[in-house]
Coordinates of C-alpha atoms in Angstrom, one line a residue:
X1 CA 0.0 0.0 0.0
X2 CA 1.2 3.5 -0.8
X3 CA -0.1 6.9 0.1
X4 CA -0.2 10.0 -2.1
X5 CA 0.8 13.4 -0.6
X6 CA 1.3 16.8 -2.0
X7 CA 5.0 17.6 -1.1
X8 CA 7.7 20.1 -1.6
X9 CA 10.8 18.5 -3.0
X10 CA 12.7 19.0 0.3
X11 CA 9.8 17.4 2.2
X12 CA 9.9 14.5 -0.2
X13 CA 13.6 14.1 0.5
X14 CA 12.9 14.1 4.2
X15 CA 10.3 11.4 4.0
X16 CA 12.5 9.4 1.7
X17 CA 15.4 9.6 4.2
X18 CA 13.1 8.5 7.0
X19 CA 11.8 5.6 5.0
X20 CA 15.4 4.6 4.2
X21 CA 16.0 4.4 7.9
X22 CA 18.1 7.5 8.6
X23 CA 19.2 7.7 12.2
X24 CA 21.3 10.8 12.4
X25 CA 20.6 14.1 10.6
X26 CA 22.8 17.2 10.8
X27 CA 23.1 20.4 8.7
X28 CA 23.3 24.1 8.6
X29 CA 20.3 26.2 7.3
X30 CA 20.8 27.5 3.7
X31 CA 18.3 28.2 1.0
X32 CA 17.2 26.2 -0.9
X33 CA 18.0 23.1 1.3
X34 CA 16.6 24.1 4.7
X35 CA 13.1 22.5 4.7
X36 CA 14.5 19.0 4.4
X37 CA 16.0 19.0 7.9
X38 CA 13.1 21.0 9.3
X39 CA 10.7 18.3 8.0
X40 CA 12.7 15.5 9.6
X41 CA 12.8 17.5 12.9
X42 CA 9.0 17.4 13.0
X43 CA 9.2 13.6 13.1
X44 CA 12.5 13.2 14.9
X45 CA 11.3 12.4 18.4
X46 CA 8.5 10.1 17.3
X47 CA 10.8 8.2 14.9
X48 CA 13.9 8.1 17.1
X49 CA 16.1 10.2 14.8
X50 CA 18.9 12.4 16.3
X51 CA 18.6 15.8 14.5
X52 CA 20.6 19.0 14.9
X53 CA 21.4 22.3 13.4
X54 CA 25.2 22.3 13.6
X55 CA 27.3 25.5 13.9
X56 CA 28.5 25.1 10.3
X57 CA 28.5 22.6 7.4
X58 CA 32.0 21.2 8.2
X59 CA 30.9 20.4 11.8
X60 CA 27.7 19.0 10.5
X61 CA 29.5 16.6 8.1
X62 CA 32.0 15.6 10.7
X63 CA 29.3 14.8 13.2
X64 CA 27.4 12.7 10.6
X65 CA 30.7 10.9 9.7
X66 CA 31.2 9.9 13.3
X67 CA 27.7 8.4 13.2
X68 CA 28.3 6.6 9.9
X69 CA 31.6 5.2 11.2
X70 CA 29.5 3.6 13.9
X71 CA 27.2 1.9 11.4
X72 CA 24.4 4.5 11.4
X73 CA 22.6 5.9 8.4
X74 CA 23.3 9.6 8.4
X75 CA 22.1 12.6 6.3
X76 CA 23.8 16.0 6.1
X77 CA 21.9 19.0 4.5
X78 CA 23.5 22.2 3.1
X79 CA 23.4 24.5 0.1
X80 CA 26.0 24.6 -2.6
X81 CA 28.3 27.2 -0.9
X82 CA 28.1 25.2 2.3
X83 CA 29.7 22.3 0.4
X84 CA 32.8 24.5 0.2
X85 CA 32.9 24.7 4.0
X86 CA 32.5 20.9 4.3
X87 CA 34.9 20.1 1.5
X88 CA 38.0 19.5 3.6
X89 CA 36.5 16.5 5.5
X90 CA 34.6 15.3 2.4
X91 CA 37.7 15.0 0.2
X92 CA 39.4 12.8 2.7
X93 CA 36.2 10.8 3.4
X94 CA 35.9 9.7 -0.2
X95 CA 39.1 7.7 0.3
X96 CA 38.1 6.3 3.8
X97 CA 34.5 5.5 3.0
X98 CA 31.8 4.7 5.6
X99 CA 30.4 1.7 7.3
X100 CA 26.7 2.6 7.7
X101 CA 25.5 5.1 5.1
X102 CA 26.1 8.8 4.5
X103 CA 24.1 11.0 2.2
X104 CA 24.7 14.7 1.6
X105 CA 21.8 16.7 0.4
X106 CA 23.4 19.7 -1.5
X107 CA 21.0 22.2 -3.0
X108 CA 22.3 24.3 -5.9
X109 CA 20.9 27.7 -6.6
X110 CA 21.0 28.6 -10.4
X111 CA 20.1 32.2 -10.9
X112 CA 21.2 32.7 -8.2
X113 CA 18.2 33.5 -6.0
X114 CA 19.9 33.7 -2.6
X115 CA 23.6 32.7 -3.0
X116 CA 27.0 34.1 -3.7
X117 CA 27.7 31.7 -6.5
X118 CA 26.1 29.4 -9.2
X119 CA 28.5 26.6 -8.6
X120 CA 27.5 23.2 -9.9
X121 CA 27.7 20.3 -7.4
X122 CA 27.7 17.7 -10.3
X123 CA 31.2 18.9 -11.1
X124 CA 32.2 18.8 -7.4
X125 CA 31.1 15.2 -7.2
X126 CA 33.3 14.4 -10.2
X127 CA 36.2 16.2 -8.6
X128 CA 35.8 14.4 -5.3
X129 CA 35.0 10.9 -6.7
X130 CA 31.6 10.9 -4.9
X131 CA 28.5 9.7 -6.6
X132 CA 25.9 12.3 -7.5
X133 CA 22.2 11.8 -8.1
X134 CA 20.1 14.5 -9.7
X135 CA 16.3 14.4 -9.3
X136 CA 14.0 16.3 -11.5
X137 CA 10.7 16.1 -9.6
X138 CA 9.6 15.7 -5.9
X139 CA 8.7 12.0 -6.7
X140 CA 12.2 11.4 -8.1
X141 CA 13.7 13.3 -5.1
X142 CA 11.9 10.9 -2.8
X143 CA 13.0 7.8 -4.7
X144 CA 16.6 8.9 -5.3
X145 CA 17.0 9.7 -1.6
X146 CA 16.2 6.1 -0.8
X147 CA 18.6 4.9 -3.6
X148 CA 21.3 7.2 -2.2
X149 CA 21.2 5.4 1.1
X150 CA 21.2 2.0 -0.6
X151 CA 24.2 2.9 -2.7
X152 CA 26.1 4.4 0.2
X153 CA 25.6 1.3 2.3
X154 CA 26.4 -1.2 -0.5
X155 CA 29.5 0.6 -1.9
X156 CA 30.6 2.0 1.5
X157 CA 31.0 5.5 0.1
X158 CA 29.2 8.9 0.7
X159 CA 26.6 9.8 -1.9
X160 CA 25.5 13.4 -2.9
X161 CA 21.9 14.0 -3.6
X162 CA 22.1 17.2 -5.7
X163 CA 19.0 19.3 -6.2
X164 CA 18.3 22.8 -7.5
X165 CA 16.0 25.5 -6.2
X166 CA 13.2 24.5 -8.6
X167 CA 13.3 20.9 -7.4
X168 CA 13.7 21.6 -3.7
X169 CA 10.9 24.2 -3.7
X170 CA 8.5 22.9 -6.2
X171 CA 5.5 20.9 -5.1
X172 CA 3.9 17.8 -6.6
X173 CA 2.1 14.6 -5.9
X174 CA 4.4 12.0 -4.3
X175 CA 3.6 8.4 -3.7
X176 CA 5.1 7.5 -0.4
X177 CA 5.2 4.1 1.3
X178 CA 3.0 5.1 4.3
X179 CA 0.8 7.9 5.4
X180 CA 3.0 8.5 8.5
X181 CA 6.7 7.7 8.9
X182 CA 7.5 4.7 11.1
X183 CA 10.2 4.7 13.8
X184 CA 13.6 3.8 12.6
X185 CA 15.9 1.1 13.9
X186 CA 18.2 1.8 16.8
X187 CA 22.0 1.9 16.1
X188 CA 23.2 -1.4 17.3
X189 CA 26.9 -2.2 16.4
X190 CA 28.6 1.1 17.3
X191 CA 32.1 2.1 16.5
X192 CA 34.7 -0.7 15.9
X193 CA 38.3 0.3 16.0
X194 CA 40.1 -0.2 12.7
X195 CA 43.1 1.4 11.0
X196 CA 40.8 2.3 8.1
X197 CA 39.3 5.2 10.1
X198 CA 42.7 7.0 10.5
X199 CA 43.8 8.6 7.2
X200 CA 47.5 8.7 6.6
X201 CA 49.5 8.8 3.3
X202 CA 49.9 5.0 3.4
X203 CA 46.2 4.4 3.8
X204 CA 45.4 7.0 1.0
X205 CA 47.7 5.2 -1.4
X206 CA 46.0 1.9 -0.6
X207 CA 42.5 3.2 -0.9
X208 CA 42.9 5.3 -4.1
X209 CA 42.7 2.3 -6.4
X210 CA 39.6 1.1 -4.5
X211 CA 38.0 4.5 -4.9
X212 CA 38.6 4.4 -8.7
X213 CA 37.2 0.9 -9.0
X214 CA 34.1 2.0 -7.2
X215 CA 33.5 4.7 -9.9
X216 CA 33.7 2.0 -12.6
X217 CA 31.3 -0.3 -10.8
X218 CA 28.8 2.5 -10.1
X219 CA 28.9 3.6 -13.8
X220 CA 28.0 0.1 -14.8
X221 CA 25.3 -0.1 -12.1
X222 CA 23.8 3.3 -13.0
X223 CA 23.5 2.3 -16.7
X224 CA 20.9 -0.3 -15.6
X225 CA 18.7 2.0 -13.5
X226 CA 15.4 3.4 -14.8
X227 CA 16.3 6.9 -13.4
X228 CA 18.3 7.2 -16.7
X229 CA 15.4 7.0 -19.2
X230 CA 14.8 7.4 -22.9
X231 CA 11.7 8.9 -24.5
X232 CA 11.2 9.1 -28.3
X233 CA 13.0 7.6 -31.3
X234 CA 14.1 10.6 -33.5
X235 CA 17.5 11.3 -34.9
X236 CA 17.8 14.5 -32.9
X237 CA 18.9 13.5 -29.4
X238 CA 18.5 15.7 -26.4
X239 CA 20.3 14.9 -23.1
X240 CA 19.4 16.7 -19.9
X241 CA 19.4 16.2 -16.1
X242 CA 17.4 17.5 -13.2
X243 CA 14.8 20.2 -13.8
X244 CA 16.3 21.0 -17.2
X245 CA 14.9 17.7 -18.4
X246 CA 11.4 18.9 -17.5
X247 CA 11.9 22.1 -19.3
X248 CA 12.9 20.2 -22.4
X249 CA 9.9 17.9 -22.2
X250 CA 7.6 21.0 -21.8
X251 CA 9.4 22.7 -24.7
X252 CA 9.0 20.0 -27.3
X253 CA 5.6 18.6 -26.4
X254 CA 3.8 21.1 -28.6
X255 CA 5.7 19.8 -31.7
X256 CA 3.6 17.4 -33.8
X257 CA 5.0 13.9 -33.6
X258 CA 7.8 15.1 -31.4
X259 CA 8.7 11.6 -30.3
X260 CA 9.5 10.8 -34.0
X261 CA 11.7 13.9 -34.3
X262 CA 13.5 13.8 -30.9
X263 CA 14.9 11.2 -28.5
X264 CA 15.2 12.6 -25.0
X265 CA 17.7 11.0 -22.6
X266 CA 17.1 12.0 -18.9
X267 CA 20.1 11.5 -16.7
X268 CA 19.2 10.9 -13.1
X269 CA 22.6 9.5 -11.9
X270 CA 24.9 12.1 -13.2
X271 CA 28.2 10.9 -11.6
X272 CA 29.7 8.4 -12.2
X273 CA 28.4 9.0 -15.7
X274 CA 26.2 6.0 -16.9
X275 CA 28.5 5.5 -19.9
X276 CA 27.0 2.3 -21.3
X277 CA 23.5 3.6 -21.3
X278 CA 24.5 6.9 -22.9
X279 CA 26.6 5.1 -25.5
X280 CA 23.6 3.0 -26.6
X281 CA 21.5 6.2 -26.8
X282 CA 24.2 8.1 -28.9
X283 CA 24.5 5.3 -31.5
X284 CA 20.9 6.0 -32.7
X285 CA 21.2 9.8 -33.3
X286 CA 22.9 12.2 -35.6
X287 CA 22.6 15.5 -33.7
X288 CA 22.8 15.9 -30.0
X289 CA 21.3 18.9 -28.0
X290 CA 22.6 19.2 -24.4
X291 CA 20.3 21.2 -22.1
X292 CA 21.7 21.7 -18.6
X293 CA 21.9 24.6 -16.1
X294 CA 25.2 25.9 -14.8
X295 CA 28.4 24.0 -15.9
X296 CA 28.7 22.0 -19.2
X297 CA 29.1 18.8 -17.2
X298 CA 26.9 16.5 -19.4
X299 CA 28.3 18.2 -22.5
X300 CA 31.9 17.4 -21.6
X301 CA 31.0 13.8 -20.7
X302 CA 29.2 13.1 -24.0
X303 CA 32.0 14.8 -26.0
X304 CA 34.5 12.5 -24.3
X305 CA 32.3 9.5 -25.1
X306 CA 31.9 10.6 -28.7
X307 CA 35.6 11.0 -29.1
X308 CA 36.4 7.8 -27.4
X309 CA 34.2 5.7 -29.7
X310 CA 34.5 8.0 -32.8
X311 CA 30.8 8.5 -33.2
X312 CA 29.5 10.8 -36.0
X313 CA 27.4 13.0 -33.7
X314 CA 27.3 16.8 -33.8
X315 CA 26.9 18.3 -30.3
X316 CA 25.0 21.6 -29.6
X317 CA 25.3 23.0 -26.1
X318 CA 27.0 25.7 -24.1
X319 CA 30.5 25.3 -25.7
X320 CA 29.3 26.4 -29.1
X321 CA 26.9 29.1 -27.9
X322 CA 23.6 27.4 -28.3
X323 CA 22.6 27.5 -24.6
X324 CA 23.4 30.2 -22.0
X325 CA 26.5 29.5 -20.0
X326 CA 25.1 30.7 -16.7
X327 CA 21.9 31.5 -14.9
X328 CA 18.7 29.6 -14.3
X329 CA 16.9 28.1 -17.2
X330 CA 13.2 28.0 -17.9
X331 CA 11.0 26.7 -20.7
X332 CA 11.3 29.8 -22.8
X333 CA 15.1 29.7 -22.7
X334 CA 15.1 26.1 -23.7
X335 CA 12.6 26.7 -26.5
X336 CA 14.8 29.5 -28.0
X337 CA 17.9 27.4 -27.7
X338 CA 16.4 24.3 -29.3
X339 CA 15.0 26.4 -32.1
X340 CA 18.4 27.9 -32.7
X341 CA 19.9 24.4 -33.1
X342 CA 17.1 23.3 -35.5
X343 CA 17.6 26.4 -37.7
X344 CA 21.3 25.6 -37.9
X345 CA 20.6 21.9 -38.7
X346 CA 17.6 22.5 -41.0
X347 CA 19.3 21.7 -44.3
X348 CA 21.0 18.5 -43.0
X349 CA 17.8 17.4 -41.3
X350 CA 15.7 18.1 -44.4
X351 CA 12.7 18.9 -42.2
X352 CA 10.3 21.5 -43.5
X353 CA 8.9 22.1 -40.0
X354 CA 12.2 22.3 -38.2
X355 CA 12.6 26.1 -38.2
X356 CA 11.2 26.9 -35.8
X357 CA 10.1 23.6 -34.2
X358 CA 8.5 25.2 -31.2
X359 CA 6.5 28.4 -30.8
X360 CA 5.7 30.3 -27.7
X361 CA 3.9 33.5 -26.7
X362 CA 5.8 36.4 -25.3
X363 CA 4.6 37.2 -21.8
X364 CA 5.1 40.6 -20.1
X365 CA 8.0 40.6 -17.6
X366 CA 7.2 40.3 -13.9
X367 CA 7.5 43.5 -11.9
X368 CA 10.9 43.9 -10.2
X369 CA 10.9 44.0 -6.4
X370 CA 14.3 45.1 -5.0
X371 CA 15.4 43.2 -1.9
X372 CA 15.4 45.4 1.2
X373 CA 15.5 45.1 5.0
X374 CA 12.1 44.6 6.6
X375 CA 10.2 47.5 8.0
X376 CA 11.5 47.9 11.6
X377 CA 14.5 45.7 11.2
X378 CA 17.0 46.3 14.0
X379 CA 19.9 46.1 11.4
X380 CA 18.7 49.4 9.9
X381 CA 19.2 51.2 13.2
X382 CA 22.7 49.8 13.6
X383 CA 23.7 50.6 10.0
X384 CA 22.4 54.1 10.3
X385 CA 24.1 54.6 13.7
X386 CA 27.5 53.6 12.2
X387 CA 26.8 55.8 9.2
X388 CA 26.3 58.8 11.5
X389 CA 29.4 57.9 13.6
X390 CA 31.5 57.6 10.4
X391 CA 30.3 61.0 9.3
X392 CA 31.3 62.6 12.6
X393 CA 34.7 61.0 12.5
X394 CA 35.2 62.2 8.9
X395 CA 34.3 65.7 10.0
X396 CA 36.4 65.7 13.2
X397 CA 39.6 63.9 12.0
X398 CA 39.3 63.6 8.2
X399 CA 39.1 59.8 8.7
X400 CA 37.4 57.5 6.1
X401 CA 35.6 54.3 7.2
X402 CA 35.4 51.1 5.2
X403 CA 32.5 48.7 6.0
X404 CA 33.0 45.0 5.5
X405 CA 29.7 43.0 5.3
X406 CA 28.9 39.3 5.5
X407 CA 26.2 36.8 4.5
X408 CA 22.8 37.2 5.9
X409 CA 19.9 39.7 6.0
X410 CA 22.3 42.4 6.9
X411 CA 24.0 42.0 3.4
X412 CA 21.0 44.2 2.4
X413 CA 22.8 47.1 4.2
X414 CA 24.5 47.6 0.8
X415 CA 21.3 48.9 -0.7
X416 CA 20.4 52.6 -1.3
X417 CA 20.1 54.8 0.7
X418 CA 22.1 53.1 3.5
X419 CA 25.1 52.1 1.3
X420 CA 26.8 50.5 4.3
X421 CA 28.4 47.4 2.8
X422 CA 31.7 47.9 0.9
X423 CA 32.8 44.3 0.8
X424 CA 31.0 40.9 1.0
X425 CA 32.6 37.6 0.2
X426 CA 31.4 34.6 2.2
X427 CA 30.2 33.6 5.6
X428 CA 32.6 34.9 8.3
X429 CA 34.9 36.7 5.8
X430 CA 33.9 40.2 6.8
X431 CA 36.1 40.1 9.9
X432 CA 39.1 38.8 8.2
X433 CA 38.6 41.2 5.2
X434 CA 38.5 44.1 7.6
X435 CA 41.7 42.9 9.2
X436 CA 43.4 42.7 5.8
X437 CA 42.1 46.1 4.8
X438 CA 43.4 47.6 8.0
X439 CA 46.9 46.6 7.0
X440 CA 46.8 48.3 3.7
X441 CA 44.6 51.3 4.7
X442 CA 45.9 52.1 8.2
X443 CA 44.5 55.7 8.3
X444 CA 41.0 54.5 7.8
X445 CA 38.5 53.1 10.3
X446 CA 37.5 49.5 9.6
X447 CA 34.1 48.1 10.7
X448 CA 32.9 44.5 10.1
X449 CA 29.3 43.5 10.4
X450 CA 28.3 39.9 11.2
X451 CA 25.1 38.2 12.3
X452 CA 24.7 36.1 15.3
X453 CA 24.3 32.8 13.5
X454 CA 27.1 33.6 11.1
X455 CA 29.3 34.5 14.1
X456 CA 28.9 31.0 15.4
X457 CA 29.2 29.5 11.9
X458 CA 32.6 30.9 11.0
X459 CA 33.3 34.2 12.8
X460 CA 35.0 33.0 15.9
X461 CA 38.3 32.0 14.2
X462 CA 38.5 35.4 12.5
X463 CA 38.0 37.1 15.9
X464 CA 40.8 35.1 17.4
X465 CA 43.1 36.1 14.4
X466 CA 42.2 39.8 14.9
X467 CA 43.2 39.6 18.6
X468 CA 46.3 37.5 18.0
X469 CA 47.6 39.8 15.3
X470 CA 46.4 43.1 16.8
X471 CA 44.0 44.1 13.9
X472 CA 42.7 47.6 14.5
X473 CA 39.0 46.8 13.6
X474 CA 35.6 47.2 15.1
X475 CA 33.2 44.2 14.9
X476 CA 29.4 44.9 15.1
X477 CA 27.5 41.7 15.9
X478 CA 23.9 42.0 14.8
X479 CA 22.2 39.6 17.2
X480 CA 18.5 39.3 16.4
X481 CA 18.3 35.9 18.1
X482 CA 17.7 33.8 15.1
X483 CA 19.0 32.6 11.7
X484 CA 16.7 35.0 10.0
X485 CA 17.4 34.9 6.2
X486 CA 16.9 31.2 5.9
X487 CA 13.7 31.0 7.9
X488 CA 14.3 31.7 11.6
X489 CA 16.2 28.5 12.6
X490 CA 17.8 28.4 16.1
X491 CA 21.5 28.6 16.7
X492 CA 23.9 28.2 19.7
X493 CA 23.1 31.6 21.0
X494 CA 19.4 31.1 21.3
X495 CA 19.1 28.4 24.0
X496 CA 16.9 26.0 22.1
X497 CA 17.6 23.2 19.6
X498 CA 15.8 22.3 16.4
X499 CA 13.9 19.7 18.3
X500 CA 12.6 22.4 20.8
X501 CA 14.8 21.2 23.6
X502 CA 16.2 23.8 26.0
X503 CA 20.0 24.1 25.8
X504 CA 22.8 26.4 27.1
X505 CA 22.6 29.7 25.3
X506 CA 26.1 30.8 24.4
X507 CA 26.6 34.6 25.0
X508 CA 28.5 36.2 22.1
X509 CA 30.0 38.9 24.4
X510 CA 31.4 36.2 26.6
X511 CA 32.9 34.4 23.6
X512 CA 34.7 37.4 22.3
X513 CA 36.0 38.3 25.7
X514 CA 37.4 34.8 26.1
X515 CA 39.1 35.3 22.7
X516 CA 41.0 38.2 24.2
X517 CA 38.9 41.2 23.0
X518 CA 39.4 44.0 25.6
X519 CA 36.7 46.4 24.4
X520 CA 33.3 44.6 24.4
X521 CA 29.9 46.2 24.9
X522 CA 26.3 44.9 24.5
X523 CA 23.7 47.4 23.4
X524 CA 19.9 46.9 23.3
X525 CA 18.4 48.2 20.0
X526 CA 14.8 47.5 21.1
X527 CA 14.5 50.8 23.0
X528 CA 12.6 53.5 20.9
X529 CA 15.4 56.0 21.5
X530 CA 18.3 53.6 20.9
X531 CA 19.8 55.5 18.0
X532 CA 21.7 58.1 20.0
X533 CA 23.2 55.4 22.3
X534 CA 24.1 53.3 19.2
X535 CA 25.9 56.2 17.6
X536 CA 27.9 57.0 20.7
X537 CA 28.9 53.4 21.2
X538 CA 29.9 53.0 17.6
X539 CA 32.1 56.1 17.6
X540 CA 33.8 55.0 20.9
X541 CA 34.5 51.5 19.6
X542 CA 35.8 52.9 16.3
X543 CA 38.3 55.1 18.2
X544 CA 39.6 52.2 20.3
X545 CA 43.1 51.1 19.4
X546 CA 42.9 47.4 18.6
X547 CA 40.0 45.0 18.0
X548 CA 36.7 46.2 19.6
X549 CA 33.3 44.4 19.6
X550 CA 29.8 45.8 19.9
X551 CA 27.0 43.2 20.3
X552 CA 23.7 44.7 19.2
X553 CA 20.8 42.8 20.7
X554 CA 17.3 43.1 19.3
X555 CA 14.4 41.2 17.9
X556 CA 13.8 40.0 14.3
X557 CA 10.5 41.5 13.2
X558 CA 9.7 38.3 11.3
X559 CA 9.3 36.6 14.7
X560 CA 8.6 39.2 17.3
X561 CA 5.4 40.9 15.9
X562 CA 5.2 44.6 16.7
X563 CA 2.9 45.9 19.4
X564 CA 2.7 49.5 18.2
X565 CA 2.9 51.6 15.0
X566 CA 3.9 55.2 14.1
X567 CA 2.2 57.9 12.2
X568 CA 3.1 61.2 10.6
X569 CA 1.3 64.4 11.9
X570 CA 0.4 66.2 8.6
X571 CA 0.1 69.5 10.3
X572 CA 3.7 69.3 11.5
X573 CA 5.3 67.5 8.5
X574 CA 7.2 69.8 6.2
X575 CA 7.4 67.3 3.4
X576 CA 11.2 67.3 3.4
X577 CA 11.2 63.5 2.8
X578 CA 14.3 63.2 5.0
X579 CA 12.9 60.0 6.6
X580 CA 12.5 58.3 3.2
X581 CA 15.8 59.5 1.7
X582 CA 17.9 58.5 4.8
X583 CA 16.4 55.1 5.8
X584 CA 14.8 53.4 2.8
X585 CA 12.3 51.7 5.1
X586 CA 9.5 49.9 3.1
X587 CA 6.9 51.2 5.5
X588 CA 7.6 54.8 4.4
X589 CA 6.2 56.0 1.1
X590 CA 5.1 59.2 -0.6
X591 CA 1.5 60.3 -0.9
X592 CA 1.6 63.2 -3.1
X593 CA 4.4 65.5 -1.9
X594 CA 4.4 64.2 1.7
X595 CA 5.6 60.9 3.3
X596 CA 3.1 58.5 4.9
X597 CA 3.7 55.5 7.1
X598 CA 2.0 52.3 5.8
X599 CA 0.4 49.4 7.6
X600 CA 3.6 47.3 7.6
X601 CA 5.2 49.6 10.1
X602 CA 6.8 47.6 12.8
X603 CA 7.1 50.3 15.4
X604 CA 10.9 50.6 15.7
X605 CA 10.7 54.4 15.9
X606 CA 13.9 55.0 14.0
X607 CA 12.1 57.4 11.6
X608 CA 10.8 59.4 14.6
X609 CA 14.3 59.7 16.0
X610 CA 15.7 61.3 12.8
X611 CA 12.7 63.5 11.7
X612 CA 14.0 67.1 11.7
X613 CA 10.5 68.6 12.4
X614 CA 9.5 66.0 15.0
X615 CA 6.4 65.1 12.9
X616 CA 6.5 61.4 13.6
X617 CA 4.9 59.9 16.7
X618 CA 3.4 56.7 18.1
X619 CA 0.1 56.1 16.3
X620 CA -1.4 53.4 18.4
X621 CA -1.2 49.8 19.4
X622 CA -1.1 46.9 16.9
X623 CA -4.1 44.6 17.2

């Protein structure tokens, strides 16, 4: 018996993992991967699954590895840039292998929608000699998750389940084994001491041939799986993986007798490449279209195969300009790219309907909504305070200030009119960047912004380095008591785990003091008149000789709903627009020639503190 559910791709992965018997789940929140662990957390206590949000992806993987060494089935969740953080243990782990099973859910972000990069995990799997499965639908995500655990256990190697934003966040009907997940088996064997678990050069040399042999066995095995499927019988081949395969199917379905014109090969097991199955497919076609987001991974694999076996197949993909080399695809992009190939091949194909083969209606573009800090976000108060402090120092001592940002909601401090982020690289890098900038720009002031969750993720080593090497920087920790950008997950500073259990809340101020920072101060941004105290504290910290830290404590307005709102007194307002020009708060807008405060006001009162005509006051209580 099976049960059909409407599931998001990440939810389907979670249920597939539970059905596969996962016993330990770790991760770090990162869009678009986050909902997988959150879904498992809802069932964790009932099913007997240990689940945690770890301090970063490296720690998450290492925790899961310890469980897998003990015979457990473990899952680690992260986004594609998180794989960079976890790459050090992962590269060694591919040589060592596992005893139980270990699956890494890595969610790529073509576009990108919420990431620093568009890196392609398929290529990383190839680089690391780790199998990669690439689902296209929530149903495939569910099934391939179960396959990933089976493969990991059978071949004693970690397996990557690679999704993209559209797979992780799309919804569809999924046939699952049971309406409600059943409890998983307890871990029985435990860790058994073996020289295999201790990686040294001698062991690496011994295991490398084994690792290469596993790739060959998996390629053979993958060629027999129905996740690599063929549709159609035409001489024009199209190969695609993941959601790109769905775009292709949607693009060509309007063509009359498209199955006689095209043969579509969907690759679900992208690495090791299912060479035997693809070779059989290639021998029946003359032209090959490669449709894939991000890197030309499939294109390079088929080009090698064509060269190896001297096949008379022309290839059309990214490398010869028929498909975009970057960005997220959609059906329209795939239609245009396929039509471009068919126009090029029309004479050799002798097809009267080949140019164009697919038609589509041009739709108007969607309206653009620029990303911005929420109305009432505490970060806006901190940014504005440092902006004013920097202006005062510039006026008093002719001193410039360089602001180094980081990854989180506060990255949006770069937007107009705040303009308060001069650098942004990766999680935790703002502190180190400020340290480097201070060496080459000694006359300037250097301020680094970091969020509370990012501080625990990778900020602490940078703080230690700043203290050890005497970097003259100021660190502003924006502590809104949550991992806000990815959906308000807890972290070590909150005092609660993902399972809702109470835990020791780690105080950031105590941590930086223990790292040797001498100038540390905690400031409450919740007070309606906090701006002046924030400006004074910022200026004092920036004038301190050596590393200084300000911990700004407040509430995320996405969690702590406001209890009051502000209004503008029309009889007092001069219409100068200073509040709008200075803050960029989405609750402030123009109505004619005067500003108004809209219903999304969160009651922070920052606009009231800067209004030159004192025309803004508390309007009432939020119901």
